[in-house]
Structure formats: structure tokens, C-alpha cells
Amino acid sequence: GENVEQHPSTLSVQEGDSAVIKCTYSDSASNYFPWYKQELGKGPQLIIDIRSNVGEKKDQRIAVTLNKTAKHFSLHITETQPEDSAVYFCAASETGNTPLVFGKGTRLSVIA
Amino acid sequence: NAGVMQNPRHLVRRRGQEARLRCSPMKGHSHVYWYRQLPEEGLKFMVYLQKENIIDESGMPKERFSAEFPKEGPSILRIQQVVRGDSAAYFCASSPGQGAGAKNIQYFGAGTRLSVL
């Protein structure tokens, strides 16, 4: 079955700097790669996703890149703000409808 | 448009009791998923249901756990004879279903935090 590895487990950046979180996956059948943000005591919130027919997707300060050959994908947050502080999870699945396999999460702290 | 609704938000049970967790999907969504999150860990898939059908229960423990999504009403995750190891946050997600293409995204509820004393 699918296995998703996520690094780093914790990340501290100064406000205004960029943050990068990386994930690798094992199953070449995976074609859908969402990223979720989870704040304390809340459920995961989708922030961006990418499907295997594109290599990069951007939404304002957030971008995701995908390398299907190497089986890795990354989240990039630019101009970080204190409200970006949260736990971020990557995930992989065959389609958006199939069960997601999650990484273990990255706790991002943005220091003002 | 209301999001995925889960209740209760917090549930305390003593060992041996039953826990019933409820999930109402987003309006128009016909697919429901249950995930479990242990402290400081990622979410682990448990079960995937459509109305009146279990599609994939490969992540569900074989004993004490069951799930349903009836024609009417919310999806229910039931844990019988709870043990301390069942203490976790249980999240429900929903998606539109077949034919929605790029809109097939899983939206999560706020979760039920189960504590077993």
C-alpha cells in the first residue's frame, strides 16, 4: 500500500521568510496530492491540491510542486505570517474520492 | 452552505461502554470517510462509505468497530466495549462523489475527541 513520508517534523521561520515542506510517496498509482492545514483543536482544512497531470500549482502565497518520476511533492509558503503557524499535512491518493494516506505532519511556527 | 458537521465534539466514556460518533456530510455530498488521529500523529484512514454501502473498510479494526451511512440521517461510527487505546480524535470527511471530477475533494469536520477513562 501507499506510504507517505513528510519532512521536517518541525519548522521555525521568521515572519516574511519562506517555508518549504517536502513529502515523498511510494505508490505510482497515486495521482492526487492535497495539503491540509490543521490548527489546534480543529479539523484539517484543505489549502491547496495538485493532480498528476500538472507539475506546479500556485494560489497567492502558497505553491505546490510535483515530481512524479521521483515521487515527491513540496509545499512552498512565501512571505510567511504569524497566522500561518499550524500543523501542515501532505497526503496522497489515487483520486480525490479514494482514501487519503497522510504524512505525519509538520508543525510550522512563524516568529514575529 | 454548512460544512461537515460532527457531534459530539467531545465524548467521555468508561472502559467497556459504547461510543457513537455522528457525521453529517456537506449538502450534496454522497461519500463519507472516517479517519482517526492519535496525539502528535497524522490521520489514519478507517472506512469509506456511500449511502447504504461500505466501499472500503480496510483501515477499520476487525473487532468492536462498525460504521454505517443510512439512506436517511448521518453516518455513524460505533465503537463497542471501548478501551483506553481508543482515545483519539475521530474525523469525518465528505466528498461529492463520482462525476465531480476536479471537485472531488475531501472536506473535513471539526472532529470528535474521544476520551476513555
CSV table of C-alpha atoms in Angstrom, one decimal:
chain,number,residue,atom,x,y,z
A,1,GLY,CA,0.0,0.0,0.0
A,2,GLU,CA,0.9,3.7,-0.1
A,3,ASN,CA,3.3,5.2,2.3
A,4,VAL,CA,3.9,9.0,2.7
A,5,GLU,CA,6.9,10.4,4.4
A,6,GLN,CA,6.9,14.1,5.4
A,7,HIS,CA,9.9,16.3,6.4
A,8,PRO,CA,10.7,18.2,8.5
A,9,SER,CA,8.5,17.4,11.5
A,10,THR,CA,9.0,20.9,12.9
A,11,LEU,CA,9.9,24.2,11.2
A,12,SER,CA,10.5,27.6,12.6
A,13,VAL,CA,10.8,30.6,10.3
A,14,GLN,CA,10.9,34.4,10.8
A,15,GLU,CA,7.9,36.3,9.7
A,16,GLY,CA,8.3,37.2,6.0
A,17,ASP,CA,10.6,34.3,5.2
A,18,SER,CA,9.6,31.3,3.1
A,19,ALA,CA,8.8,27.8,4.4
A,20,VAL,CA,9.2,24.6,2.4
A,21,ILE,CA,7.8,21.2,3.4
A,22,LYS,CA,8.6,18.1,1.5
A,23,CYS,CA,6.8,14.8,1.0
A,24,THR,CA,7.6,11.5,-0.7
A,25,TYR,CA,5.2,8.7,-1.6
A,26,SER,CA,5.7,5.1,-2.7
A,27,ASP,CA,2.7,4.1,-4.8
A,28,SER,CA,3.0,5.1,-8.5
A,29,ALA,CA,-0.8,4.7,-8.8
A,30,SER,CA,-1.3,7.9,-6.7
A,31,ASN,CA,-2.5,10.8,-8.8
A,32,TYR,CA,-3.9,13.2,-6.2
A,33,PHE,CA,-1.9,15.2,-3.6
A,34,PRO,CA,-3.6,17.6,-1.3
A,35,TRP,CA,-2.2,19.7,1.5
A,36,TYR,CA,-4.1,20.3,4.7
A,37,LYS,CA,-3.6,22.9,7.5
A,38,GLN,CA,-4.7,22.0,11.0
A,39,GLU,CA,-5.0,24.5,13.8
A,40,LEU,CA,-5.2,23.4,17.4
A,41,GLY,CA,-8.5,21.8,18.2
A,42,LYS,CA,-9.8,22.0,14.7
A,43,GLY,CA,-10.2,19.7,11.7
A,44,PRO,CA,-7.9,19.7,8.7
A,45,GLN,CA,-8.6,22.4,6.2
A,46,LEU,CA,-7.6,22.0,2.5
A,47,ILE,CA,-5.2,24.7,1.4
A,48,ILE,CA,-4.1,23.5,-2.0
A,49,ASP,CA,-4.0,20.3,-4.0
A,50,ILE,CA,-2.3,19.1,-7.2
A,51,ARG,CA,-3.2,16.3,-9.6
A,52,SER,CA,-0.6,14.3,-11.6
A,53,ASN,CA,-1.3,16.0,-14.9
A,54,VAL,CA,0.4,19.2,-13.7
A,55,GLY,CA,3.8,19.9,-12.2
A,56,GLU,CA,3.1,23.1,-10.3
A,57,LYS,CA,0.2,25.0,-8.9
A,58,LYS,CA,0.1,28.4,-7.2
A,59,ASP,CA,-2.5,30.2,-5.1
A,60,GLN,CA,-1.4,33.6,-3.8
A,61,ARG,CA,1.4,32.9,-1.2
A,62,ILE,CA,1.1,29.1,-1.5
A,63,ALA,CA,2.5,26.9,-4.2
A,64,VAL,CA,2.9,23.1,-4.6
A,65,THR,CA,5.2,21.3,-6.9
A,66,LEU,CA,5.0,17.6,-8.0
A,67,ASN,CA,7.7,15.4,-9.5
A,68,LYS,CA,6.0,12.1,-10.4
A,69,THR,CA,9.2,10.5,-11.6
A,70,ALA,CA,10.9,11.0,-8.3
A,71,LYS,CA,7.6,10.5,-6.4
A,72,HIS,CA,7.9,13.7,-4.3
A,73,PHE,CA,5.9,16.8,-3.9
A,74,SER,CA,6.5,20.0,-1.9
A,75,LEU,CA,4.6,22.9,-0.3
A,76,HIS,CA,6.0,26.4,-0.5
A,77,ILE,CA,4.7,29.3,1.6
A,78,THR,CA,6.2,32.7,0.8
A,79,GLU,CA,6.0,35.8,2.9
A,80,THR,CA,5.0,33.9,6.0
A,81,GLN,CA,2.8,35.5,8.6
A,82,PRO,CA,2.1,34.5,12.2
A,83,GLU,CA,-1.4,33.2,11.2
A,84,ASP,CA,0.4,30.6,9.0
A,85,SER,CA,1.5,28.9,12.3
A,86,ALA,CA,-0.2,25.4,12.4
A,87,VAL,CA,0.4,21.8,11.6
A,88,TYR,CA,0.6,21.0,7.9
A,89,PHE,CA,-0.2,17.6,6.4
A,90,CYS,CA,0.5,16.2,3.0
A,91,ALA,CA,-1.5,13.3,1.6
A,92,ALA,CA,-1.7,11.1,-1.4
A,93,SER,CA,-4.4,9.0,-3.0
A,94,GLU,CA,-5.4,7.6,-6.4
A,95,THR,CA,-8.2,10.1,-6.8
A,96,GLY,CA,-9.9,12.8,-4.7
A,97,ASN,CA,-12.6,10.2,-3.9
A,98,THR,CA,-10.3,7.4,-2.6
A,99,PRO,CA,-9.0,7.2,0.9
A,100,LEU,CA,-6.1,9.6,1.7
A,101,VAL,CA,-2.8,8.4,3.1
A,102,PHE,CA,-1.3,11.2,5.2
A,103,GLY,CA,2.2,12.1,6.2
A,104,LYS,CA,2.9,12.6,9.9
A,105,GLY,CA,2.7,16.4,9.7
A,106,THR,CA,4.9,19.4,10.0
A,107,ARG,CA,4.5,21.9,12.9
A,108,LEU,CA,5.2,25.3,11.4
A,109,SER,CA,6.0,28.2,13.7
A,110,VAL,CA,6.2,31.7,12.3
A,111,ILE,CA,8.1,34.0,14.6
A,112,ALA,CA,7.1,37.7,14.6
B,1,ASN,CA,-23.7,26.1,2.9
B,2,ALA,CA,-22.9,24.3,6.1
B,3,GLY,CA,-19.7,22.2,6.3
B,4,VAL,CA,-19.3,18.7,7.6
B,5,MET,CA,-20.9,18.5,11.0
B,6,GLN,CA,-19.7,16.1,13.6
B,7,ASN,CA,-21.1,15.5,17.1
B,8,PRO,CA,-20.5,15.3,19.8
B,9,ARG,CA,-17.3,17.4,19.8
B,10,HIS,CA,-16.1,15.7,23.0
B,11,LEU,CA,-17.1,12.3,24.3
B,12,VAL,CA,-16.0,10.7,27.6
B,13,ARG,CA,-16.6,7.0,28.1
B,14,ARG,CA,-15.5,4.5,30.7
B,15,ARG,CA,-13.9,1.3,29.6
B,16,GLY,CA,-16.4,-1.2,28.4
B,17,GLN,CA,-19.0,1.4,27.3
B,18,GLU,CA,-20.1,2.1,23.8
B,19,ALA,CA,-19.2,5.2,21.8
B,20,ARG,CA,-21.4,6.5,18.9
B,21,LEU,CA,-19.9,9.3,16.7
B,22,ARG,CA,-22.1,11.1,14.2
B,23,CYS,CA,-21.2,12.8,11.0
B,24,SER,CA,-23.5,14.8,8.6
B,25,PRO,CA,-21.8,15.4,5.2
B,26,MET,CA,-21.8,18.6,3.3
B,27,LYS,CA,-25.0,19.2,1.3
B,28,GLY,CA,-24.9,17.3,-1.9
B,29,HIS,CA,-22.1,15.0,-0.8
B,30,SER,CA,-22.7,11.3,-1.1
B,31,HIS,CA,-19.3,10.0,0.1
B,32,VAL,CA,-18.2,9.8,3.7
B,33,TYR,CA,-14.8,8.9,5.2
B,34,TRP,CA,-13.7,8.3,8.8
B,35,TYR,CA,-10.2,8.9,9.9
B,36,ARG,CA,-8.5,8.6,13.3
B,37,GLN,CA,-5.8,10.8,14.7
B,38,LEU,CA,-3.7,9.9,17.7
B,39,PRO,CA,-1.8,12.7,19.5
B,40,GLU,CA,1.1,14.2,17.5
B,41,GLU,CA,0.4,11.9,14.6
B,42,GLY,CA,-1.2,12.1,11.1
B,43,LEU,CA,-4.6,10.9,10.3
B,44,LYS,CA,-5.2,7.2,9.5
B,45,PHE,CA,-8.0,6.1,7.2
B,46,MET,CA,-10.6,3.8,8.8
B,47,VAL,CA,-13.6,3.4,6.5
B,48,TYR,CA,-15.1,4.8,3.3
B,49,LEU,CA,-18.9,4.7,2.8
B,50,GLN,CA,-21.5,5.8,0.3
B,51,LYS,CA,-25.2,5.8,1.1
B,52,GLU,CA,-26.1,2.3,2.4
B,53,ASN,CA,-22.8,0.9,1.3
B,54,ILE,CA,-19.4,0.3,2.7
B,55,ILE,CA,-16.9,0.8,-0.1
B,56,ASP,CA,-13.6,0.3,1.8
B,57,GLU,CA,-13.1,-0.7,5.4
B,58,SER,CA,-9.5,-1.8,5.2
B,59,GLY,CA,-8.5,0.6,7.9
B,60,MET,CA,-11.1,-0.4,10.4
B,61,PRO,CA,-10.2,-2.8,13.3
B,62,LYS,CA,-11.9,-6.1,12.8
B,63,GLU,CA,-13.5,-6.2,16.2
B,64,ARG,CA,-15.6,-3.7,18.2
B,65,PHE,CA,-15.7,-1.0,15.4
B,66,SER,CA,-18.5,-0.6,12.9
B,67,ALA,CA,-19.8,2.2,10.6
B,68,GLU,CA,-22.9,2.9,8.6
B,69,PHE,CA,-24.3,5.6,6.4
B,70,PRO,CA,-28.0,5.0,6.1
B,71,LYS,CA,-30.3,6.3,3.4
B,72,GLU,CA,-31.6,8.9,5.8
B,73,GLY,CA,-29.6,10.6,8.6
B,74,PRO,CA,-26.0,10.9,9.5
B,75,SER,CA,-23.1,8.5,9.2
B,76,ILE,CA,-22.4,6.7,12.5
B,77,LEU,CA,-19.1,5.3,13.7
B,78,ARG,CA,-19.7,2.9,16.6
B,79,ILE,CA,-17.1,1.6,19.0
B,80,GLN,CA,-18.3,-1.1,21.3
B,81,GLN,CA,-16.6,-2.0,24.6
B,82,VAL,CA,-14.1,0.9,24.4
B,83,VAL,CA,-10.6,0.6,25.7
B,84,ARG,CA,-8.1,3.2,26.7
B,85,GLY,CA,-6.3,2.8,23.4
B,86,ASP,CA,-9.4,4.0,21.5
B,87,SER,CA,-8.8,7.5,22.9
B,88,ALA,CA,-8.2,9.7,19.9
B,89,ALA,CA,-9.7,12.4,17.7
B,90,TYR,CA,-12.0,10.9,15.1
B,91,PHE,CA,-12.5,13.0,11.9
B,92,CYS,CA,-15.2,12.6,9.3
B,93,ALA,CA,-14.7,13.9,5.7
B,94,SER,CA,-17.1,14.1,2.8
B,95,SER,CA,-16.8,14.5,-1.0
B,96,PRO,CA,-19.3,15.0,-3.8
B,97,GLY,CA,-18.8,11.6,-5.4
B,98,GLN,CA,-18.5,10.2,-8.9
B,99,GLY,CA,-18.6,12.5,-11.8
B,100,ALA,CA,-17.5,15.6,-9.9
B,101,GLY,CA,-14.0,15.5,-11.5
B,102,ALA,CA,-11.7,18.1,-10.1
B,103,LYS,CA,-14.3,18.9,-7.4
B,104,ASN,CA,-13.7,15.6,-5.8
B,105,ILE,CA,-12.1,17.0,-2.7
B,106,GLN,CA,-12.4,15.7,0.9
B,107,TYR,CA,-13.7,18.3,3.3
B,108,PHE,CA,-13.2,17.6,7.0
B,109,GLY,CA,-15.4,18.2,10.0
B,110,ALA,CA,-14.0,19.5,13.3
B,111,GLY,CA,-13.8,16.0,14.8
B,112,THR,CA,-14.9,14.2,17.9
B,113,ARG,CA,-12.4,13.8,20.7
B,114,LEU,CA,-13.0,10.6,22.5
B,115,SER,CA,-11.5,10.1,25.9
B,116,VAL,CA,-11.7,6.6,27.5
B,117,LEU,CA,-11.3,6.6,31.3
